[in-house]
GROMACS .gro file of C-alpha atoms in nm:
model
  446
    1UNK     CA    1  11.090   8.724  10.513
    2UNK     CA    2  10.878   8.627  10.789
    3UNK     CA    3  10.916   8.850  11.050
    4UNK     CA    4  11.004   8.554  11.243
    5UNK     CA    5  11.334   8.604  11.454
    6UNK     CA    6  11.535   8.332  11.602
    7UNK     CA    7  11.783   8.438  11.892
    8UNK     CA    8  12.153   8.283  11.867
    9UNK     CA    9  12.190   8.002  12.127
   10UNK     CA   10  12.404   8.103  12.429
   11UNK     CA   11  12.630   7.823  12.370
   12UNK     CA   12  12.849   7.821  12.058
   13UNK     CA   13  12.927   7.527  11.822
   14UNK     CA   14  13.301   7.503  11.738
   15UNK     CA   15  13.365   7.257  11.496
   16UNK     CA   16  13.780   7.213  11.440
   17UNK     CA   17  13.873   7.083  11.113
   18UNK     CA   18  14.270   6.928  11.151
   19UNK     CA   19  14.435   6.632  11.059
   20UNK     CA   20  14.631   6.640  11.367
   21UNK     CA   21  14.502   6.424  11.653
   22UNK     CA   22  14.713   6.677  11.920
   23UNK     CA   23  14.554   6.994  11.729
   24UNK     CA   24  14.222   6.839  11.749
   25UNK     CA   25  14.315   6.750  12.112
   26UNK     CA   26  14.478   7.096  12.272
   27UNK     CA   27  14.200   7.332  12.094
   28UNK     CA   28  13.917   7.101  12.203
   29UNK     CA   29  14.027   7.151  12.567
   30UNK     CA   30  14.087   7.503  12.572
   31UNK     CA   31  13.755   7.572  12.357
   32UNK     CA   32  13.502   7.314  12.619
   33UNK     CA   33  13.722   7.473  12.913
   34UNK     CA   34  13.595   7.833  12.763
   35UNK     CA   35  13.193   7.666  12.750
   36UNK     CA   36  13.218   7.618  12.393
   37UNK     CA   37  13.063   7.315  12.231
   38UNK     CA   38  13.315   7.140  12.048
   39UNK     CA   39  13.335   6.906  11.766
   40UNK     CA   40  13.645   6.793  11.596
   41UNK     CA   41  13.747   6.575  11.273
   42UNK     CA   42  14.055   6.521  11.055
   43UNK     CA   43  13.944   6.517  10.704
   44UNK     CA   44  13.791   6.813  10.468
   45UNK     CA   45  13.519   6.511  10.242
   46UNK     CA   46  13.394   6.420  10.609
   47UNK     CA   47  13.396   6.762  10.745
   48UNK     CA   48  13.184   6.871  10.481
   49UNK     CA   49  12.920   6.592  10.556
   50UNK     CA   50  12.876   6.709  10.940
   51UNK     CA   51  12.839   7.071  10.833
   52UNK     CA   52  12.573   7.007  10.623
   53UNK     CA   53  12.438   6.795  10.950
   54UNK     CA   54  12.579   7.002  11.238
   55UNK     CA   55  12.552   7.334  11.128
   56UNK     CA   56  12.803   7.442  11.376
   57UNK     CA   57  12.835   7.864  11.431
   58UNK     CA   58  13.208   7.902  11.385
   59UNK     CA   59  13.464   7.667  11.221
   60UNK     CA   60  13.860   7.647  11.277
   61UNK     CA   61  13.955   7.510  10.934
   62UNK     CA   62  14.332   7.422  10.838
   63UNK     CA   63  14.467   7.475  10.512
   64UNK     CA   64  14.699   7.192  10.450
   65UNK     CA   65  14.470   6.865  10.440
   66UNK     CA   66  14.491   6.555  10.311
   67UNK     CA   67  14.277   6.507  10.007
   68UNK     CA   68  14.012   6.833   9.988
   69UNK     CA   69  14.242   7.090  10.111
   70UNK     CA   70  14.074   7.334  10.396
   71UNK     CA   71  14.088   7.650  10.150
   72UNK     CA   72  13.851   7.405   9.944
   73UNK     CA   73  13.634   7.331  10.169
   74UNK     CA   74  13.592   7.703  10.273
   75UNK     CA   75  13.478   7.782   9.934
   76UNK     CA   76  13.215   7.495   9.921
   77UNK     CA   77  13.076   7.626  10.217
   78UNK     CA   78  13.086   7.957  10.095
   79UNK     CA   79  12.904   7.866   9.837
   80UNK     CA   80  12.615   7.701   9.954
   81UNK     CA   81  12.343   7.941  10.082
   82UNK     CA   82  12.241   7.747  10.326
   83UNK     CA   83  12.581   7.695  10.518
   84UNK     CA   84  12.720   8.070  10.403
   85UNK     CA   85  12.603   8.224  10.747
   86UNK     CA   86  12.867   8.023  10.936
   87UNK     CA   87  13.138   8.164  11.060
   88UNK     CA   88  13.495   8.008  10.896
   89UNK     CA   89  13.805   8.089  11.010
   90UNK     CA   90  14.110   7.953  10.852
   91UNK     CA   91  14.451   7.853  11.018
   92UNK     CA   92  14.797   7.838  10.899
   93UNK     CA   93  15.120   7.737  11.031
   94UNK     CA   94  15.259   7.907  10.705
   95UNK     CA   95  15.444   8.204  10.835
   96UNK     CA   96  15.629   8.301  10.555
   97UNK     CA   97  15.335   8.304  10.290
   98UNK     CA   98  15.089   8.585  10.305
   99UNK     CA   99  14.920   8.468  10.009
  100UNK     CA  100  14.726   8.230  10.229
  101UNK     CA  101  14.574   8.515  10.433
  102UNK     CA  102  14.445   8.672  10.106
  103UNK     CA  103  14.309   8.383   9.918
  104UNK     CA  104  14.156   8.256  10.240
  105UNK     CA  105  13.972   8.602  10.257
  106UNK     CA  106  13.913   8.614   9.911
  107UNK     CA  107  13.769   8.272   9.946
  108UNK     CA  108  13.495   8.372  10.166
  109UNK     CA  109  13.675   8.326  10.491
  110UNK     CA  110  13.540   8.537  10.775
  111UNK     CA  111  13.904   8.551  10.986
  112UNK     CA  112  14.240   8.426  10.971
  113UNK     CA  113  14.503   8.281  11.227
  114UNK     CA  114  14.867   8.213  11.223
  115UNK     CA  115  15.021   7.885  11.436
  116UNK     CA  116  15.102   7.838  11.641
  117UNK     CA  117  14.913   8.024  11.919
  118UNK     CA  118  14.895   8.006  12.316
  119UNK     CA  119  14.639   7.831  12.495
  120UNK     CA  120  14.540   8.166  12.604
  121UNK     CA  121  14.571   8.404  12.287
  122UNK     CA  122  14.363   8.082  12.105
  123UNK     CA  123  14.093   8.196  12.339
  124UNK     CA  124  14.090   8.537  12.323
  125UNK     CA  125  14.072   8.506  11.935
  126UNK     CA  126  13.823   8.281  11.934
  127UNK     CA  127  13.603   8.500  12.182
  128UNK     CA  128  13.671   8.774  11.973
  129UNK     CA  129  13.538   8.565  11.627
  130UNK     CA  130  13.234   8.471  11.828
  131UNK     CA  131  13.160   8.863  11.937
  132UNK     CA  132  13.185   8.971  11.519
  133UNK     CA  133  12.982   8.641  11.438
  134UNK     CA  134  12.695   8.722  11.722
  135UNK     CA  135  12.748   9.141  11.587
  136UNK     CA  136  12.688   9.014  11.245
  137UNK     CA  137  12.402   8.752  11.367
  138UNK     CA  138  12.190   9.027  11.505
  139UNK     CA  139  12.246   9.287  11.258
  140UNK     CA  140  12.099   9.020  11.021
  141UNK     CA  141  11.801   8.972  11.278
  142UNK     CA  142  11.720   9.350  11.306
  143UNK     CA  143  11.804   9.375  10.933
  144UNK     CA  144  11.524   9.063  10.885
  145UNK     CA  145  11.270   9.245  11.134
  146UNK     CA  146  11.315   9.541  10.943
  147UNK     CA  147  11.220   9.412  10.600
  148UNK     CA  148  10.939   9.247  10.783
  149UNK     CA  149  10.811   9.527  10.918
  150UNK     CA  150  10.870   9.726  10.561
  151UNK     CA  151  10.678   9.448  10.378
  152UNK     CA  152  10.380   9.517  10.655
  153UNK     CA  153  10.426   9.903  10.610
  154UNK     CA  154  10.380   9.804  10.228
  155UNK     CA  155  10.096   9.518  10.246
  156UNK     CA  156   9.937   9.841  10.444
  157UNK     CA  157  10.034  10.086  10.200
  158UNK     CA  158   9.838   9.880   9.945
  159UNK     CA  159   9.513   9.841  10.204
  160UNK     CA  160   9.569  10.217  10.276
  161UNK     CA  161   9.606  10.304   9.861
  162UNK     CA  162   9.297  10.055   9.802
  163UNK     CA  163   9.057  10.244  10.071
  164UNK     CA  164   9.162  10.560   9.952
  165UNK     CA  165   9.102  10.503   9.601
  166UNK     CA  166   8.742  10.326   9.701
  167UNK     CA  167   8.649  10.658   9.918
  168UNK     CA  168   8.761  10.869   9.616
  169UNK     CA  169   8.525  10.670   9.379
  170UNK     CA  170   8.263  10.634   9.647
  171UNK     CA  171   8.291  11.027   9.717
  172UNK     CA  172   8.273  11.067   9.330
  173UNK     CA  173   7.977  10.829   9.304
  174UNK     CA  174   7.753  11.000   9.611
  175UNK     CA  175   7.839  11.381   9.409
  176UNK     CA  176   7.715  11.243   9.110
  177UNK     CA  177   7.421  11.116   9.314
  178UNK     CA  178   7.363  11.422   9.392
  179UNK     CA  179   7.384  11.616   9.064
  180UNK     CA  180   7.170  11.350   8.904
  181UNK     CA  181   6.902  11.379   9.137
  182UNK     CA  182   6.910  11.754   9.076
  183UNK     CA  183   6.940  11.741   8.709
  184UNK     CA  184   6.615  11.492   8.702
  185UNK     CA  185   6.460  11.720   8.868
  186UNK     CA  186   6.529  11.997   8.668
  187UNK     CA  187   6.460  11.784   8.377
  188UNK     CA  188   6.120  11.640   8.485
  189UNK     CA  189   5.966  11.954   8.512
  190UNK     CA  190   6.026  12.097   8.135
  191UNK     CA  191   5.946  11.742   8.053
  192UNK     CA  192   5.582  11.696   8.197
  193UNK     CA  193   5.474  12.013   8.088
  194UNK     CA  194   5.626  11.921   7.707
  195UNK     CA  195   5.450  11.572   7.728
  196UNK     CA  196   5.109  11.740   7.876
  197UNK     CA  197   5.142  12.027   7.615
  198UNK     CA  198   5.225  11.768   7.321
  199UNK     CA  199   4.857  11.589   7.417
  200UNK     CA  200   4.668  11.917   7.437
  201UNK     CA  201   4.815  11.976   7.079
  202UNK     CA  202   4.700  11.626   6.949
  203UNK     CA  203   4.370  11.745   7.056
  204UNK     CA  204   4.378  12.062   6.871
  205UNK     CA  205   4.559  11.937   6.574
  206UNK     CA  206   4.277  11.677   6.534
  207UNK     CA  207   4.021  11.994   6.578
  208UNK     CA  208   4.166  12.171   6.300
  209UNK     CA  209   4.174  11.913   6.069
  210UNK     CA  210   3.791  11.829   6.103
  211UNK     CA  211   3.726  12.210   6.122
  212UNK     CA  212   3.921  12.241   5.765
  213UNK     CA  213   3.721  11.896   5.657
  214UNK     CA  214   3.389  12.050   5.758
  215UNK     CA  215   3.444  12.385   5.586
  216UNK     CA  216   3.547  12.152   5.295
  217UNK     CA  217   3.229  11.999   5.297
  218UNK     CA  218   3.039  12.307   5.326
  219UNK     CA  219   3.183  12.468   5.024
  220UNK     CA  220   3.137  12.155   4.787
  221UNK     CA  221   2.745  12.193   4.944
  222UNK     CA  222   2.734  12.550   4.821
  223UNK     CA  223   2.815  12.419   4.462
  224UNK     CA  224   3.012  12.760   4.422
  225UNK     CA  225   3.272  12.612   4.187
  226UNK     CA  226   3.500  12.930   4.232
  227UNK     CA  227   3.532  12.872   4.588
  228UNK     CA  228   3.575  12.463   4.557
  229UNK     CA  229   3.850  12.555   4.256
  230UNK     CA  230   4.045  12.778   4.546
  231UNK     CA  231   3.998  12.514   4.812
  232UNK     CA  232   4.131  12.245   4.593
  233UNK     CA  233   4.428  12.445   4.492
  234UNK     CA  234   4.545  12.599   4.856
  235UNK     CA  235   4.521  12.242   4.969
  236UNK     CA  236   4.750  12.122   4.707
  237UNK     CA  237   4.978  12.384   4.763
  238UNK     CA  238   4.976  12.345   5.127
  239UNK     CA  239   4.970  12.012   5.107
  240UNK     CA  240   4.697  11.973   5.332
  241UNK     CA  241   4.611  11.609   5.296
  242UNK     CA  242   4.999  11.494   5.430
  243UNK     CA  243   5.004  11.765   5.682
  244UNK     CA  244   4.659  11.583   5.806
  245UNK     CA  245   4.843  11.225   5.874
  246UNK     CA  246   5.192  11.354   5.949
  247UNK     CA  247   5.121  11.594   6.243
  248UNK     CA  248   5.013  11.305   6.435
  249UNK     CA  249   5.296  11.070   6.384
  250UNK     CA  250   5.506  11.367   6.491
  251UNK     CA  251   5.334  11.421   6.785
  252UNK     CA  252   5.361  11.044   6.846
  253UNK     CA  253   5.739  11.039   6.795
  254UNK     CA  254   5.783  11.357   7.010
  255UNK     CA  255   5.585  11.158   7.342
  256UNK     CA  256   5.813  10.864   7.235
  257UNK     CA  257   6.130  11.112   7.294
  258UNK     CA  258   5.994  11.236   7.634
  259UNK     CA  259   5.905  10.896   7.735
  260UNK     CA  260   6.259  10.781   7.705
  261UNK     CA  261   6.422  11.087   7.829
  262UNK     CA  262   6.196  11.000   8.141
  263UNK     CA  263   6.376  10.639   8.154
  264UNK     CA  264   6.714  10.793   8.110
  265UNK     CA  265   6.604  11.038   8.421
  266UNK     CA  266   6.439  10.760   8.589
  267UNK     CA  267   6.770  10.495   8.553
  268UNK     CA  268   7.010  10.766   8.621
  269UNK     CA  269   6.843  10.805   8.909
  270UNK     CA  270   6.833  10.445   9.003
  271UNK     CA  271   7.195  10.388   8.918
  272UNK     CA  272   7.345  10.672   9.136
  273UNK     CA  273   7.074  10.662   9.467
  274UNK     CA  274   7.223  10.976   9.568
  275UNK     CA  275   7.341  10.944   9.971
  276UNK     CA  276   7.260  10.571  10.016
  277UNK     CA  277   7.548  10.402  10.217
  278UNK     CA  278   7.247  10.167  10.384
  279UNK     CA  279   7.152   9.798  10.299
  280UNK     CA  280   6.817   9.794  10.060
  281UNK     CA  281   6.649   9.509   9.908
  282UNK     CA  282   6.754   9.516   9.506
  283UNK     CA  283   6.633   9.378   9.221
  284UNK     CA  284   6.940   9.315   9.053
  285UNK     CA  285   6.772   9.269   8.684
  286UNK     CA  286   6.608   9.646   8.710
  287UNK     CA  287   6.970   9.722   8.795
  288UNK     CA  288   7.162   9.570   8.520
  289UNK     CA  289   6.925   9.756   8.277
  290UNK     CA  290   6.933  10.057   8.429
  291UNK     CA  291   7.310  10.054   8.398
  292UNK     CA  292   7.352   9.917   8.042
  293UNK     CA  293   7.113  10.203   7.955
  294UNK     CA  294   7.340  10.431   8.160
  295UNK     CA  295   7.647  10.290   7.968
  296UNK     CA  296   7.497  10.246   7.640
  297UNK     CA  297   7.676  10.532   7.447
  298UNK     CA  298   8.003  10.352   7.565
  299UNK     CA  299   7.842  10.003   7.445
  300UNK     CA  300   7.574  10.141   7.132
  301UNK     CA  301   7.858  10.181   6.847
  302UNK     CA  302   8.020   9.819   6.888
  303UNK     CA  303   7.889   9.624   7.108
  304UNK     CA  304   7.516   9.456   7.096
  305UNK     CA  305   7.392   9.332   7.451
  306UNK     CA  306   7.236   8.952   7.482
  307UNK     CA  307   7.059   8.932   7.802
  308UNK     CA  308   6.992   8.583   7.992
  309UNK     CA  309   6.763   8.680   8.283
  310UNK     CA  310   6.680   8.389   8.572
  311UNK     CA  311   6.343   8.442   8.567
  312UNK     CA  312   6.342   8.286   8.969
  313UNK     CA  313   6.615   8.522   9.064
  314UNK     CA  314   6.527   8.658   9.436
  315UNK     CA  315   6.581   9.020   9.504
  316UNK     CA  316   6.911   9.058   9.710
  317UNK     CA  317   7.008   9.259  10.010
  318UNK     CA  318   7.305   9.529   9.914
  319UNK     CA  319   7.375   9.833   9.896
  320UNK     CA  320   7.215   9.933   9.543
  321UNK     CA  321   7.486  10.178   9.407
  322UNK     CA  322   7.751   9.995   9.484
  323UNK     CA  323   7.606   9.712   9.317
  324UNK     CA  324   7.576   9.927   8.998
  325UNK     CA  325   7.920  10.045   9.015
  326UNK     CA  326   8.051   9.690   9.017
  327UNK     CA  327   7.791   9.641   8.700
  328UNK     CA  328   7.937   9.947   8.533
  329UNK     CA  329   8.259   9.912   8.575
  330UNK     CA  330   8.282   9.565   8.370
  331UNK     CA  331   8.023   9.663   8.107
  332UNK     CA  332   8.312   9.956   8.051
  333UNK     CA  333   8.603   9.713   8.064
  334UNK     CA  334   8.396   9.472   7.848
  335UNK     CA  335   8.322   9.725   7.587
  336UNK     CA  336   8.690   9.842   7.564
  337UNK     CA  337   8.819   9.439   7.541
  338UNK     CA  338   8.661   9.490   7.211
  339UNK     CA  339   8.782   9.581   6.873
  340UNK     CA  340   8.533   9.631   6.586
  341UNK     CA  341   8.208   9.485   6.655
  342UNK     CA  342   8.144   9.223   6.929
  343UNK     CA  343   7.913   9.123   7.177
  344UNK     CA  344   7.843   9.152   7.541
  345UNK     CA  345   7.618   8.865   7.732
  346UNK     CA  346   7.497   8.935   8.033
  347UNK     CA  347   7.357   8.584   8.282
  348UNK     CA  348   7.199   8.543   8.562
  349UNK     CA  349   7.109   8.294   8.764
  350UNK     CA  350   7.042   8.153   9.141
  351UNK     CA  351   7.319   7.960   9.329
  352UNK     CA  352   7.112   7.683   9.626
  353UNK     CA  353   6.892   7.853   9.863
  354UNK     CA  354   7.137   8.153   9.972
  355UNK     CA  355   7.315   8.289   9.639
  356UNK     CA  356   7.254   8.444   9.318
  357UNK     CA  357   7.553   8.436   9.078
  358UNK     CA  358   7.621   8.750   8.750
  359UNK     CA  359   7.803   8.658   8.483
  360UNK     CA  360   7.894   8.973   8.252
  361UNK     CA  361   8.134   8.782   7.913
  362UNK     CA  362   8.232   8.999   7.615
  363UNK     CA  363   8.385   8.847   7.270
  364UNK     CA  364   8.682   9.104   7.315
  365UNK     CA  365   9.120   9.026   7.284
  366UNK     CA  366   9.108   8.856   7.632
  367UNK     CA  367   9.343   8.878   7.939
  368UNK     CA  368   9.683   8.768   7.890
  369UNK     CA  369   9.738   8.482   8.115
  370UNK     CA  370  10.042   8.647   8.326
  371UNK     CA  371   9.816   8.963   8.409
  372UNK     CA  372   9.535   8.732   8.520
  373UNK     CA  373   9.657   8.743   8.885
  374UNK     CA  374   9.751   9.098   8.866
  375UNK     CA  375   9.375   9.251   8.729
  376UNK     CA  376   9.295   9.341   9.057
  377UNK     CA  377   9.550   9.530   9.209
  378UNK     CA  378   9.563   9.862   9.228
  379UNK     CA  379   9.649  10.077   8.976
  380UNK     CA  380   9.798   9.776   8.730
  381UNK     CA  381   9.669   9.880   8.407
  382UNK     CA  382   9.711   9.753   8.062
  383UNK     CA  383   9.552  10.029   7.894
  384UNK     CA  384   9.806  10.314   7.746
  385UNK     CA  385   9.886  10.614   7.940
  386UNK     CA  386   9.605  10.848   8.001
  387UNK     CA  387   9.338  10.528   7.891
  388UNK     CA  388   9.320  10.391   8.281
  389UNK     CA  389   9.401  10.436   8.637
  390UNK     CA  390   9.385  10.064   8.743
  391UNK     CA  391   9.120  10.179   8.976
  392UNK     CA  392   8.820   9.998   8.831
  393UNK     CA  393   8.857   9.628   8.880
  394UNK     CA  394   9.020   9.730   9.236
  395UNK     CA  395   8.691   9.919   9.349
  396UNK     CA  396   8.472   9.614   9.252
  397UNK     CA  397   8.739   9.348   9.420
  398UNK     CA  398   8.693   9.624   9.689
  399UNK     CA  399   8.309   9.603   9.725
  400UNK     CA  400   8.215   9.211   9.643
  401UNK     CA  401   8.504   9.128   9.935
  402UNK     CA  402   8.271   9.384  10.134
  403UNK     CA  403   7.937   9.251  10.062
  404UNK     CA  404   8.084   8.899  10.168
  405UNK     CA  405   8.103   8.769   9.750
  406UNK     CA  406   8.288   8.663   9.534
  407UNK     CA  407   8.438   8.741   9.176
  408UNK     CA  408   8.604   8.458   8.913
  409UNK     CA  409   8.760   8.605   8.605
  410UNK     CA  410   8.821   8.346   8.295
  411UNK     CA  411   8.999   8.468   8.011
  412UNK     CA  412   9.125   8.292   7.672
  413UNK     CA  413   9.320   8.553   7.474
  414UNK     CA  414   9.152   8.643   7.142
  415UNK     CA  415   8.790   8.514   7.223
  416UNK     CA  416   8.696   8.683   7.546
  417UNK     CA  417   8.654   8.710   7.894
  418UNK     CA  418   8.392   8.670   8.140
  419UNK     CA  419   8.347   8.793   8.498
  420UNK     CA  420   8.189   8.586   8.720
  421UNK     CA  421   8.029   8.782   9.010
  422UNK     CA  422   7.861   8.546   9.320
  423UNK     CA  423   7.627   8.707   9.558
  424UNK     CA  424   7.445   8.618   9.910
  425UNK     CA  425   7.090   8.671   9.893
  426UNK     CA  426   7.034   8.801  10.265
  427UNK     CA  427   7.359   8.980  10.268
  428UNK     CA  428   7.469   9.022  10.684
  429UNK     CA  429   7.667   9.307  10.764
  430UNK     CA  430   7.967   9.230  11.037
  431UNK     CA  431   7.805   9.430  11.311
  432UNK     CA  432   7.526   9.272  11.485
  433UNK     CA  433   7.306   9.490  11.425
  434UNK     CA  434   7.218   9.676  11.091
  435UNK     CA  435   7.012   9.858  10.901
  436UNK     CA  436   6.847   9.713  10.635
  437UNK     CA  437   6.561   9.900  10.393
  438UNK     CA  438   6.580  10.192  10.679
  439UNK     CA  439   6.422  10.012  10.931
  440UNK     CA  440   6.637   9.824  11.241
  441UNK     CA  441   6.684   9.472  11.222
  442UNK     CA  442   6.904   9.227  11.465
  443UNK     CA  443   6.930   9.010  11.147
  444UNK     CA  444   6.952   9.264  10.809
  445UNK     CA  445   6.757   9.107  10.579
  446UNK     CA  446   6.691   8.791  10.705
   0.00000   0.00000   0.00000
């Protein structure tokens, strides 16, 4: 339905179907004396041709005929959607049969008349035909509006459903924000004083073991063979000599750990920018790898990670953790198209003067081509019960639409799928003026 309404014309089309000329004649006088447009014909093959043509609101159709008889022609009519709104009314002179009135009920007809009838009772039951047909005409209309208006009240259902889940996720996203900027800073602290207190015992460690080398010395100086036997053998027992190369490559593995637990901090932090809803300047490589390393226990077991990197790709205007969320949310979805072992390639590269363009493919099963235009709706999952909401490829619909992109999918079942995600480089918000980086600008980032 379109919502769109057509009122019935004030002046009714009567189209008489008789093969009696004086019929034809009498009822086409009363009918045009009542202000009804009439039309009138003698056959049921050729009054079948003008309906199709005419259209005509109400028809007075006898049932004996020549050739098609007129409870024929009713059901043809009947029959065809587009001529089943007309109103047909079927005439008899048959007094004695009442199996006429039934069939020609049963047969679709709307009314039924006996002849023959008065100038003036013809009237009157035609007026009273043409106040059921334009009853029934504008039930249908207010029936019509109604389902328009219920397919609006659903389209903005969906909208409503869509923002809600978004401002769920985005409400979910700033909390995390929040409680990864607090656990980084928790972590930091423990951190730098493990990393600081891991040199200082480098420092010793290499003290002691020229102390113990010197002392060494000193005894084989002495020449006190008792004293070099019990060197020799506590430093085999202790095993001196290993303990003198290994405590340094422990040391040296240990700063390795805090170093990377000071990238995980440090991309946590740049994936979730806890409390920014404002425009920034991003460098969209530093945020793919801060989210694959985010992601990478999902990814690690079965998936290996091919990057392509642009190395002319601009840095883009956006806001950063929304950005992310998009790149997160189809690094999941990519990692969970796969069975066994696969791969996930990750491309980027700049579009003309204004656009840079993602691409994010995975070898996984693929999207079955009938759920291809469906990926994006809300909550339409594939995954079992309790595996997905349908929320994921929504949100990131959701956010490219908002940052004025654009996202291709391209799927071949059993070899893969990839996401193509387009971006502008100088992304401009819809109000004319913006923020952009924190500071004000007529034309955000420009």
């Amino acid at each position: 339905m379109n919502g769109v309404i057509s009122a019935m014309p004030e002046t009714i089309s009567v189209l008489v179907v008789d093969d009696d000329p004086d019929v034809q004649l009498g009822t086409r006088r009363v009918l045009e004396q009542a202000g009804y447009s009439v039309l009138t014909i003698g056959d049921g093959e050729e009054a079948l041709k003008l309906v199709s043509e005419a259209h005509p609101d109400l028809i007075l159709l006898d049932w004996e005929m020549p050739g098609i008889e007129g409870i024929d022609v009713c059901r043809r009519i009947k029959s065809d959607e587009s001529l089943a709104d007309i109103f047909v009314v079927m005439a008899s002179g048959n007094r004695q049969s009442s199996d006429e009135q039934v069939l020609s009920l049963e047969s679709g007809a709307d009314g039924f008349i006996l002849r023959p009838l008065g100038n003036r009772e013809l009237r009157a039951r035609v007026d009273a035909f043409v106040r059921i047909l334009r009853l029934k005409r504008s039930l249908r209309e207010k029936v019509d509006a109604l389902e328009a208006k219920n397919e609006e009240l659903h389209a903005l259902y969906e909208k409503l459903s869509e923002s809600q889940s978004m401002l769920l996720q985005s409400e979910k996203m700033a909390s995390i924000g929040q409680l990864a900027a607090g656990v980084a800073h928790e972590i930091n602290n423990p951190i730098a004083f493990v990393d600081s207190n891991l040199g200082t015992l480098g420092g010793y460690s290499r003290n002691l073991v020229e102390y113990a080398e010197a002392c060494q010395e000193a005894a084989m100086a002495t020449g006190d063979n008792a004293t070099i036997t019990l060197i020799g053998t506590l430093k085999a027992q202790k095993d001196i000599d290993y303990i003198a190369t290994d405590v340094f490559k422990l040391i040296a593995e240990s700063k390795e750990g805090t170093r990377r637990v000071k990238e995980i901090v440090e991309n946590l932090k740049d994936f979730a920018h806890p409390g920014e809803v404002e425009l920034q300047i991003t460098d969209l490589h530093r945020a793919l790898d801060s989210t694959v390393n985010i992601v990478w226990n999902e990814l690690k077991y079965h998936c290996s990670v091919t990057k392509h990197y642009a190395p002319d790709l601009p840095k883009v205007c956006c806001v950063s953790s929304e950005i992310n969320q998009i790149f997160m949310n189809l690094l999941i979805n990519a990692s969970h198209a796969i069975d066994g072992q696969g791969e996930i390639t990750i491309a980027t590269e700049r579009v003309g003067d204004d656009r840079v363009r993602i691409r994010i493919s995975d070898t996984g099963k693929g999207i079955a081509p009938e759920n291809l235009k469906r990926i994006f709706e809300p909550f339409f999952t594939t995954k079992p019960v309790g595996k997905g909401t349908g929320l994921g490829l929504s949100i990131v619909w959701g956010i490219v639409s908002k940052h004025q992109g654009s996202i291709e999918v391209d799927s071949v079942p059993g070899q893969g799928t990839t996401f193509t995600l387009t971006l502008p480089i100088n992304f401009k918000a819809t109000t004319d003026n913006e923020y952009c980086c924190g500071r004000f600008n007529p034309n955000p980032c420009g």
